[in-house]
Short mmCIF file of C-alpha atoms in Angstrom, two decimals:
data_model
loop_
_atom_site.label_atom_id
_atom_site.label_comp_id
_atom_site.label_asym_id
_atom_site.label_seq_id
_atom_site.Cartn_x
_atom_site.Cartn_y
_atom_site.Cartn_z
CA MET A 58 -6.50 22.62 17.69
CA ARG A 59 -4.54 20.90 20.70
CA GLN A 60 -5.05 17.27 21.17
CA ASP A 61 -3.19 16.46 24.43
CA ASN A 62 -3.83 13.75 27.17
CA LYS A 63 -4.26 14.32 30.64
CA HIS A 64 -0.42 13.53 31.18
CA GLY A 65 0.75 15.97 28.80
CA GLY A 66 1.87 13.57 26.47
CA VAL A 67 0.85 12.47 22.68
CA ARG A 68 -1.41 9.46 22.69
CA ALA A 69 -1.62 7.22 19.90
CA ARG A 70 -5.54 7.91 19.36
CA TRP A 71 -8.15 6.36 16.92
CA GLY A 72 -10.23 8.95 15.09
CA LEU A 73 -9.74 11.61 12.25
CA TRP A 74 -6.69 13.18 12.59
CA PRO A 75 -3.22 11.86 10.98
CA HIS A 76 -1.75 10.61 14.10
CA LEU A 77 1.72 10.53 15.24
CA GLY A 78 1.76 6.78 16.29
CA LEU A 79 4.29 7.77 19.14
CA GLY A 80 2.59 5.43 21.50
CA LEU A 81 3.67 2.62 19.36
CA LEU A 82 7.50 3.40 19.73
CA ALA A 83 7.64 0.77 22.33
CA VAL A 84 7.11 -2.09 19.85
CA SER A 85 9.49 -0.52 17.22
CA LEU A 86 11.32 -2.66 14.79
CA ALA A 87 14.62 -2.06 16.47
CA GLY A 88 13.42 -3.25 19.63
CA CYS A 89 14.52 -0.43 22.17
CA ASP A 90 13.78 -0.43 25.50
CA PRO A 91 10.79 1.78 26.18
CA ASP A 92 11.36 2.24 30.01
CA GLU A 93 14.85 3.61 29.54
CA LEU A 94 13.37 5.90 26.68
CA THR A 95 10.50 7.21 28.52
CA ASN A 96 10.18 6.09 32.26
CA LEU A 97 6.59 6.73 32.13
CA ASN A 98 3.63 4.63 34.13
CA ASP A 99 1.27 4.70 31.10
CA PRO A 100 3.26 2.84 28.24
CA ASP A 101 0.70 4.42 25.61
CA ASP A 102 1.94 7.89 26.19
CA ILE A 103 5.25 9.56 25.05
CA THR A 104 5.78 12.95 26.70
CA VAL A 105 6.24 16.02 24.50
CA ALA A 106 9.69 16.68 25.80
CA VAL A 107 10.74 13.04 24.89
CA ALA A 108 9.02 13.09 21.36
CA THR A 109 10.77 16.62 20.50
CA ASP A 110 14.28 15.57 21.91
CA THR A 111 16.58 15.12 18.85
CA ALA A 112 18.28 12.63 20.91
CA ASN A 113 15.68 10.13 20.51
CA ILE A 114 15.61 10.73 16.68
CA THR A 115 16.13 6.52 16.10
CA GLU A 116 13.37 5.84 18.10
CA LEU A 117 11.13 8.02 16.04
CA ARG A 118 12.66 6.45 12.89
CA ASN A 119 11.69 2.90 14.38
CA GLY A 120 8.22 4.27 14.93
CA VAL A 121 7.84 5.13 10.99
CA LEU A 122 9.15 1.74 10.23
CA TYR A 123 6.57 0.17 12.46
CA GLU A 124 3.62 2.49 11.33
CA PHE A 125 4.77 2.34 7.51
CA ALA A 126 4.54 -1.68 7.89
CA ARG A 127 1.35 -1.75 9.50
CA ALA A 128 -0.12 0.48 6.97
CA MET A 129 1.08 -1.98 4.28
CA THR A 130 -0.26 -5.32 5.63
CA GLY A 131 -2.23 -4.52 9.09
CA PRO A 132 -1.04 -5.15 12.56
CA ALA A 133 -1.32 -9.06 12.18
CA THR A 134 -3.73 -9.44 15.22
CA ASN A 135 -6.89 -11.44 15.50
CA ASN A 136 -9.66 -9.99 13.47
CA SER A 137 -7.29 -7.21 12.02
CA THR A 138 -7.75 -5.30 8.76
CA PRO A 139 -5.01 -6.52 6.40
CA GLY A 140 -3.57 -3.15 5.56
CA ILE A 141 -3.58 -1.43 1.98
CA VAL A 142 -2.13 -4.46 0.39
CA GLY A 143 -4.79 -6.70 1.72
CA ILE A 144 -7.91 -4.49 1.25
CA SER A 145 -6.91 -3.32 -2.35
CA GLY A 146 -6.10 -6.95 -3.25
CA VAL A 147 -9.79 -7.86 -1.97
CA MET A 148 -11.25 -5.00 -4.07
CA THR A 149 -9.49 -6.09 -7.22
CA ASP A 150 -9.06 -9.54 -8.63
CA GLU A 151 -5.97 -10.57 -6.19
CA MET A 152 -7.95 -11.86 -3.56
CA TRP A 153 -11.66 -12.60 -2.21
CA TYR A 154 -12.73 -12.54 1.10
CA SER A 155 -13.59 -15.93 2.54
CA SER A 156 -15.16 -15.06 5.94
CA THR A 157 -17.93 -13.13 7.43
CA PHE A 158 -17.02 -9.45 8.18
CA GLN A 159 -19.66 -7.44 6.46
CA GLY A 160 -16.99 -4.49 6.02
CA MET A 161 -14.71 -6.73 3.92
CA GLN A 162 -17.57 -8.22 1.93
CA GLU A 163 -18.39 -4.57 0.88
CA ILE A 164 -14.94 -4.04 -0.42
CA ASP A 165 -14.86 -7.42 -2.26
CA ARG A 166 -17.94 -6.57 -3.95
CA ARG A 167 -16.90 -2.83 -4.70
CA ASN A 168 -19.88 -1.34 -3.16
CA MET A 169 -18.67 0.68 -0.10
CA GLU A 170 -20.27 2.80 2.14
CA ARG A 171 -18.27 5.74 3.69
CA THR A 172 -18.94 4.24 7.28
CA ASN A 173 -16.97 1.13 6.12
CA GLY A 174 -14.74 0.30 9.52
CA GLU A 175 -12.08 -1.82 7.23
CA VAL A 176 -11.50 1.27 4.99
CA LEU A 177 -11.21 3.86 8.22
CA ALA A 178 -8.57 1.66 9.69
CA VAL A 179 -6.23 1.35 6.57
CA TYR A 180 -6.86 5.23 5.98
CA GLN A 181 -5.88 5.85 9.43
CA TYR A 182 -3.00 3.58 9.19
CA LEU A 183 -1.54 5.45 6.29
CA HIS A 184 -2.07 8.59 7.67
CA ARG A 185 -0.12 8.00 10.92
CA ALA A 186 2.72 6.45 8.84
CA ARG A 187 2.74 9.66 6.84
CA ASN A 188 2.51 12.11 9.47
CA LEU A 189 5.05 10.56 11.61
CA ALA A 190 7.42 10.12 8.51
CA GLU A 191 7.06 13.76 7.62
CA ARG A 192 7.48 14.71 11.34
CA THR A 193 10.65 12.69 11.90
CA ALA A 194 12.45 14.15 8.59
CA GLU A 195 11.70 17.43 10.18
CA GLN A 196 13.42 16.38 13.33
CA TYR A 197 16.25 14.70 11.09
CA ALA A 198 16.99 18.28 9.73
CA ARG A 199 17.82 19.59 13.22
CA THR A 200 20.40 17.05 13.97
CA SER A 201 23.78 16.49 12.72
CA GLN A 202 22.22 13.39 10.62
CA ALA A 203 20.22 16.06 8.39
CA ASN A 204 21.78 14.46 4.97
CA SER A 205 21.65 10.89 6.48
CA PRO A 206 20.39 7.65 4.75
CA ASP A 207 18.04 7.69 7.57
CA ARG A 208 16.32 10.84 6.90
CA ALA A 209 16.24 9.88 3.25
CA LEU A 210 14.52 6.63 4.32
CA VAL A 211 11.61 8.45 6.26
CA THR A 212 11.50 10.84 3.43
CA ASN A 213 10.81 7.97 0.88
CA LEU A 214 8.18 6.32 2.96
CA ALA A 215 6.50 9.66 3.35
CA GLY A 216 6.33 9.83 -0.65
CA PHE A 217 4.98 6.39 -0.74
CA THR A 218 2.26 6.93 1.54
CA TYR A 219 1.20 9.73 -0.76
CA VAL A 220 1.53 7.28 -3.76
CA LEU A 221 -0.62 4.81 -1.92
CA PHE A 222 -3.39 7.33 -1.37
CA ALA A 223 -3.42 8.47 -4.91
CA GLU A 224 -3.62 5.08 -6.19
CA ASN A 225 -6.23 3.35 -3.95
CA PHE A 226 -8.24 6.61 -2.85
CA CYS A 227 -10.73 8.88 -4.59
CA SER A 228 -9.69 12.50 -5.51
CA GLY A 229 -10.15 14.53 -2.74
CA VAL A 230 -8.11 12.99 0.34
CA PRO A 231 -7.16 15.89 2.96
CA PHE A 232 -3.61 15.81 4.47
CA SER A 233 -3.75 17.33 7.93
CA ARG A 234 -0.60 17.26 10.25
CA THR A 235 -0.07 16.63 13.72
CA ASP A 236 3.13 18.52 15.24
CA LEU A 237 5.03 16.46 17.95
CA PRO A 238 3.74 18.48 20.54
CA GLY A 239 0.36 17.39 19.68
CA ASP A 240 -0.92 20.53 17.66
CA VAL A 241 -3.11 19.66 14.78
CA THR A 242 -3.53 21.67 11.66
CA PHE A 243 -6.19 20.72 9.22
CA GLY A 244 -5.32 20.05 5.65
CA ALA A 245 -6.94 20.78 2.40
CA ALA A 246 -7.88 17.85 0.11
CA LEU A 247 -5.69 17.13 -2.86
CA THR A 248 -6.54 15.68 -5.97
CA THR A 249 -5.22 12.54 -7.35
CA ALA A 250 -2.67 14.31 -9.49
CA GLN A 251 -1.58 16.77 -6.49
CA MET A 252 -0.99 13.59 -4.40
CA LEU A 253 1.29 12.16 -7.02
CA ASP A 254 3.09 15.59 -7.38
CA SER A 255 3.61 15.70 -3.41
CA ALA A 256 5.12 12.17 -3.77
CA VAL A 257 7.50 13.28 -6.27
CA VAL A 258 8.69 16.14 -4.34
CA ARG A 259 9.50 14.01 -1.36
CA PHE A 260 11.33 11.31 -3.70
CA ASN A 261 13.34 14.17 -5.25
CA ALA A 262 14.23 15.47 -1.88
CA ALA A 263 15.13 11.85 -0.61
CA ALA A 264 17.47 11.27 -3.51
CA ALA A 265 19.07 14.42 -2.92
CA LEU A 266 19.79 13.81 0.91
CA SER A 267 22.60 11.53 0.69
CA GLY A 268 24.50 9.43 -1.46
CA ASP A 269 23.21 6.23 -0.08
CA SER A 270 22.58 4.13 -3.23
CA ALA A 271 19.82 2.07 -1.52
CA GLN A 272 18.04 5.33 -0.88
CA ILE A 273 18.58 6.79 -4.18
CA TYR A 274 17.17 3.66 -6.14
CA LEU A 275 14.30 3.61 -3.61
CA ALA A 276 13.69 7.05 -4.67
CA ARG A 277 13.95 6.58 -8.19
CA VAL A 278 11.38 3.71 -8.23
CA GLY A 279 9.01 5.75 -6.15
CA ARG A 280 9.37 8.59 -8.51
CA GLY A 281 8.88 6.33 -11.44
CA ARG A 282 5.67 4.95 -10.00
CA ALA A 283 4.29 8.15 -9.11
CA LEU A 284 5.02 9.53 -12.77
CA LEU A 285 3.47 6.47 -14.21
CA ALA A 286 0.25 7.03 -12.29
CA ARG A 287 0.51 10.64 -13.48
CA GLY A 288 0.70 9.57 -17.21
CA ASP A 289 4.25 10.74 -17.76
CA PHE A 290 5.35 7.76 -19.08
CA ALA A 291 8.64 9.07 -20.51
CA GLY A 292 9.58 10.73 -17.02
CA ALA A 293 8.92 7.52 -15.38
CA ALA A 294 11.17 5.52 -17.58
CA ALA A 295 13.86 8.15 -17.14
CA ALA A 296 13.51 8.03 -13.53
CA VAL A 297 14.23 4.24 -12.95
CA ALA A 298 16.69 4.01 -15.74
CA ILE A 299 19.55 3.68 -13.44
CA VAL A 300 18.04 1.40 -10.92
CA PRO A 301 19.60 -2.12 -11.17
CA THR A 302 17.47 -5.08 -11.93
CA THR A 303 18.58 -6.96 -8.70
CA PHE A 304 17.55 -3.86 -6.63
CA VAL A 305 15.10 -4.98 -3.57
CA SER A 306 13.93 -2.57 -0.99
CA PRO A 307 11.83 -4.65 1.64
CA VAL A 308 9.43 -3.72 4.27
CA ALA A 309 10.56 -5.72 7.12
CA PHE A 310 8.47 -7.90 9.59
CA SER A 311 9.09 -10.03 12.74
CA GLU A 312 9.00 -13.62 13.21
CA SER A 313 8.40 -13.04 16.89
CA ALA A 314 6.20 -10.09 17.84
CA SER A 315 2.81 -10.96 16.67
CA SER A 316 2.03 -7.17 16.23
CA GLN A 317 4.94 -7.02 13.68
CA ASN A 318 4.19 -10.17 11.65
CA ASN A 319 3.62 -9.74 8.20
CA GLY A 320 -0.42 -9.14 8.14
CA ILE A 321 -0.97 -10.86 4.45
CA TRP A 322 0.58 -14.02 6.04
CA SER A 323 -1.67 -13.57 8.90
CA ASN A 324 -4.90 -12.86 7.46
CA ILE A 325 -4.71 -15.46 4.79
CA ASN A 326 -2.47 -18.24 6.03
CA SER A 327 -3.20 -18.04 9.75
CA GLU A 328 -6.68 -16.50 10.47
CA ARG A 329 -8.13 -17.84 7.00
CA ARG A 330 -10.05 -14.52 6.63
CA SER A 331 -9.09 -13.62 3.08
CA SER A 332 -8.12 -15.79 0.18
CA VAL A 333 -5.93 -15.37 -2.61
CA ALA A 334 -8.21 -15.30 -6.02
CA SER A 335 -7.98 -16.74 -9.28
CA GLY A 336 -10.40 -16.16 -12.48
CA GLU A 337 -12.60 -13.91 -9.94
CA GLY A 338 -15.54 -12.14 -11.52
CA THR A 339 -15.17 -13.11 -15.37
CA ASN A 340 -12.22 -10.52 -15.80
CA GLY A 341 -9.97 -11.61 -13.06
CA LEU A 342 -6.56 -13.04 -14.06
CA VAL A 343 -5.93 -16.93 -13.53
CA TYR A 344 -3.11 -16.69 -11.17
CA PHE A 345 -3.33 -20.47 -10.09
CA ARG A 346 -5.50 -23.45 -10.69
CA ARG A 347 -8.45 -23.76 -8.57
CA GLY A 348 -9.70 -26.99 -6.92
CA PRO A 349 -7.67 -29.69 -5.22
CA ALA A 350 -3.75 -29.36 -4.83
CA PRO A 351 -1.73 -28.66 -6.84
CA ASN A 352 -2.59 -25.25 -7.73
CA THR A 353 0.40 -23.32 -8.62
CA ILE A 354 0.61 -22.70 -12.43
CA ASP A 355 3.16 -19.81 -12.26
CA VAL A 356 6.26 -19.60 -9.74
CA ARG A 357 5.28 -15.89 -9.36
CA THR A 358 1.76 -16.72 -7.81
CA PRO A 359 2.41 -19.63 -5.68
CA ALA A 360 -0.84 -20.90 -3.95
CA ASP A 361 -2.69 -24.17 -2.49
CA SER A 362 -6.22 -25.11 -1.55
CA VAL A 363 -6.80 -25.17 2.27
CA GLY A 364 -10.63 -25.81 2.19
CA ALA A 365 -12.72 -23.09 3.52
CA GLY A 366 -12.72 -19.59 5.21
CA ILE A 367 -13.26 -19.16 9.03
CA GLY A 368 -16.82 -19.63 9.77
CA THR A 369 -18.02 -20.26 6.10
CA ALA A 370 -18.05 -22.62 3.29
CA PHE A 371 -16.25 -20.07 0.85
CA PRO A 372 -13.34 -21.53 -0.72
CA LEU A 373 -10.07 -20.29 0.74
CA TYR A 374 -6.31 -20.73 -1.14
CA ARG A 375 -3.30 -19.96 0.62
CA GLN A 376 -0.88 -17.73 -0.64
CA ASN A 377 2.76 -18.93 -0.49
CA LYS A 378 4.66 -15.87 -1.74
CA TYR A 379 5.13 -14.74 2.04
CA SER A 380 5.85 -18.20 3.60
CA THR A 381 6.42 -17.08 7.02
CA ARG A 382 5.30 -14.89 9.59
CA GLY A 383 8.25 -12.59 9.24
CA ALA A 384 8.67 -12.54 5.41
CA ALA A 385 9.53 -9.32 4.31
CA LEU A 386 7.30 -7.42 1.54
CA PRO A 387 9.05 -5.83 -1.51
CA LEU A 388 8.32 -2.07 -1.45
CA ALA A 389 10.41 -1.25 -4.66
CA THR A 390 12.40 -3.57 -6.91
CA GLY A 391 14.60 -3.33 -10.11
CA ILE A 392 12.03 -5.56 -11.75
CA GLU A 393 9.41 -2.80 -11.17
CA ALA A 394 11.82 -0.57 -12.79
CA ARG A 395 12.00 -2.63 -15.85
CA LEU A 396 8.39 -2.89 -15.96
CA ILE A 397 8.11 0.93 -15.88
CA GLN A 398 10.48 1.27 -18.90
CA ALA A 399 8.40 -1.56 -20.78
CA GLU A 400 5.15 0.37 -20.13
CA ALA A 401 6.88 3.49 -21.34
CA ALA A 402 7.56 1.44 -24.46
CA LEU A 403 4.02 0.17 -24.51
CA SER A 404 2.44 3.60 -24.30
CA LYS A 405 3.64 4.60 -27.56
CA GLY A 406 1.36 2.25 -29.10
CA THR A 407 3.34 1.75 -32.36
CA SER A 408 5.39 -1.69 -31.77
CA ASN A 409 5.82 -4.33 -29.52
CA ALA A 410 9.14 -2.91 -28.03
CA TYR A 411 7.91 -3.84 -24.61
CA LEU A 412 7.86 -7.65 -25.20
CA ALA A 413 11.84 -7.52 -25.08
CA THR A 414 12.00 -6.40 -21.33
CA LEU A 415 9.22 -8.57 -20.35
CA ASN A 416 11.01 -11.89 -22.11
CA GLN A 417 14.03 -10.72 -20.16
CA LEU A 418 12.50 -10.87 -16.77
CA ARG A 419 10.55 -14.00 -17.73
CA ALA A 420 13.75 -15.84 -18.68
CA THR A 421 15.23 -15.17 -15.11
CA ARG A 422 12.42 -17.33 -13.75
CA GLY A 423 12.49 -20.04 -16.41
CA LEU A 424 9.21 -18.99 -17.90
CA ALA A 425 8.49 -19.22 -21.77
CA ALA A 426 8.78 -16.16 -24.12
CA LEU A 427 5.63 -14.22 -24.83
CA THR A 428 4.58 -13.43 -28.38
CA ASP A 429 3.02 -10.40 -29.91
CA PRO A 430 -0.99 -10.83 -29.61
CA GLY A 431 -1.01 -8.52 -32.61
CA ASN A 432 -3.00 -5.44 -31.50
CA ALA A 433 -2.87 -2.45 -29.25
CA GLN A 434 -5.55 -3.36 -26.97
CA ALA A 435 -4.50 -7.06 -26.69
CA ARG A 436 -0.82 -5.74 -25.94
CA VAL A 437 -2.16 -3.75 -23.21
CA ARG A 438 -3.81 -6.49 -21.57
CA GLN A 439 -0.85 -8.70 -21.99
CA PHE A 440 1.31 -6.22 -20.53
CA PHE A 441 -0.83 -5.44 -17.52
CA SER A 442 -1.14 -9.18 -17.07
CA GLU A 443 2.60 -9.61 -16.84
CA ARG A 444 2.50 -6.59 -14.12
CA ALA A 445 0.01 -8.37 -12.01
CA PHE A 446 1.99 -11.53 -11.61
CA TRP A 447 5.14 -9.93 -10.96
CA LEU A 448 3.86 -7.49 -8.64
CA TRP A 449 1.39 -10.01 -6.93
CA LEU A 450 0.10 -9.10 -3.41
CA THR A 451 2.43 -5.81 -3.04
CA GLY A 452 -0.13 -3.33 -3.32
CA HIS A 453 0.17 -2.32 -6.93
CA ARG A 454 -3.01 -4.12 -8.62
CA LEU A 455 -5.52 -1.42 -7.90
CA GLY A 456 -3.37 1.53 -9.14
CA ASP A 457 -2.75 -0.69 -12.47
CA MET A 458 -6.36 -1.29 -13.01
CA ARG A 459 -7.45 2.24 -12.47
CA ARG A 460 -4.63 3.22 -15.02
CA MET A 461 -5.86 0.86 -17.46
CA VAL A 462 -9.05 2.47 -17.62
CA ARG A 463 -7.86 6.09 -17.21
CA GLU A 464 -4.72 6.15 -19.44
CA TYR A 465 -5.67 3.34 -21.84
CA GLN A 466 -9.33 4.04 -21.93
CA LEU A 467 -10.48 0.21 -21.19
CA PRO A 468 -14.21 -0.09 -19.97
CA ALA A 469 -14.13 -0.70 -16.10
CA ASN A 470 -16.57 -3.61 -16.49
CA THR A 471 -13.65 -5.19 -18.66
CA VAL A 472 -11.24 -4.45 -16.13
CA PHE A 473 -12.71 -5.18 -12.81
CA PRO A 474 -14.38 -8.42 -11.75
CA VAL A 475 -18.11 -8.57 -12.71
CA GLY A 476 -20.96 -10.78 -12.08
CA GLN A 477 -21.40 -12.20 -8.64
CA THR A 478 -18.97 -12.36 -5.79
CA ILE A 479 -18.12 -15.92 -4.25
CA PHE A 480 -20.85 -15.07 -1.49
CA GLY A 481 -23.57 -14.54 -4.09
CA SER A 482 -24.01 -10.59 -4.19
CA PRO A 483 -23.47 -8.56 -7.57
CA TYR A 484 -20.39 -6.56 -7.95
CA GLY A 485 -20.76 -2.95 -7.77
CA THR A 486 -19.17 -0.19 -9.77
CA ASP A 487 -16.43 1.32 -7.18
CA VAL A 488 -13.02 1.87 -8.76
CA ASN A 489 -11.45 3.12 -5.59
CA PHE A 490 -11.90 3.67 -1.92
CA PRO A 491 -13.88 6.65 -0.46
CA VAL A 492 -12.57 9.12 2.18
CA PRO A 493 -14.30 7.86 5.29
CA ILE A 494 -17.14 9.74 6.91
CA THR A 495 -15.13 10.77 10.04
CA GLU A 496 -13.37 13.34 7.72
CA GLN A 497 -16.51 15.39 7.73
CA ASN A 498 -15.00 16.83 10.92
CA ASN A 499 -12.36 18.33 8.77
CA PRO A 500 -13.74 21.66 7.48
CA GLU A 501 -11.24 21.48 4.69
CA ALA A 502 -12.51 18.24 3.30
CA PRO A 503 -14.60 18.51 0.32
CA THR A 504 -18.43 18.06 0.37
CA GLY A 505 -19.58 14.47 -0.23
CA GLN A 506 -16.07 13.52 1.09
CA CYS A 507 -14.54 13.09 -2.55
CA ILE A 508 -13.99 15.46 -5.22
CA ASP A 509 -14.71 12.56 -7.64
CA ARG A 510 -14.82 8.86 -7.61
CA ASN A 511 -13.37 8.39 -11.18
CA ALA A 512 -10.65 5.98 -11.99
#
């Protein structure tokens, strides 16, 4: 199926398909001059000739960085959806919604319709990032940079989009492709396990592409994350063993261009729509102290009260992890690598060996050592509480909560918030996001839009 515009270019369109996002290259992170690149009258259009010219590979790479950053935290403009980190945070115990948009309130109460526009926006952001990353990796293969760190980078980012789909959406996400000339090929729906396997394939490829240690470590943490979600604890631990604890691979944002600001900072600190949460719905972790300042009780989850959300009386707490509009978001870290190794020790269920790793990490922040809670279930909860504090507001929490249910057999109603939301509605039973209803136009999509909605 062909999706060209009247000028013969590829337009960044909203709708079903995993768009290229080429129309956004004019605002790429590298700040390239779009006039020199395209010389087009319509700045939303990138011609097929330009898109497929390998001389423009750097601009494609920059487009991938832009699209991936937007998928993580949203476009940071007024009334914007706060990306996968934001909507997954609202669905879990990391955030509640303090404003008036019904779609976000649906997410907060875990009772979503397939027509939910906020879910659709993030679904599209992720597919745009994934598709452009994969097409750009193919373009690199046609250049003298076929084994470069840049090709490894875009391949790694493609891998992370599969992980994010698997951790956050139901089983049965279709993966279509849009070629650079604009030709669309509908893709079949993948199970959660297949999404994770697809991620591992890309991480393995990225690690083999160059000798760049940063990309190798990024691939290793990505592979460990995917294998952890797969239930392969030993394989996950082995994958991250070489990653130094000091390693950080950031998603970069800009202090200047509003469309490239950190969307979590924008949505919470600037727009005052979402709020970081504490003790939400009985089961939620106490990340900070509610009430008047001072609120922070742990250096890993800094927050303070700023009154109410925009247009409501619902309490709003500001996060201070991302203290500026240009603050980077950690995509993968050596701390996560150590947590993966600790969970491998925990999963054996016969000792408290995981505690040594947790306490080594805590010592680096001046935190008191933890003690053994004494039984297997309490150890699981202690461990996942520590993961939640270390990985707060980075897009890990929903995948972790689902794994607590799936791999450790904890009842969902003892893991997810229960009772009533801050705006007085009962929580539902959703443990993941549905595939949006617009995907019904894809003949390869499963009937009912999901294979299943299980954790």
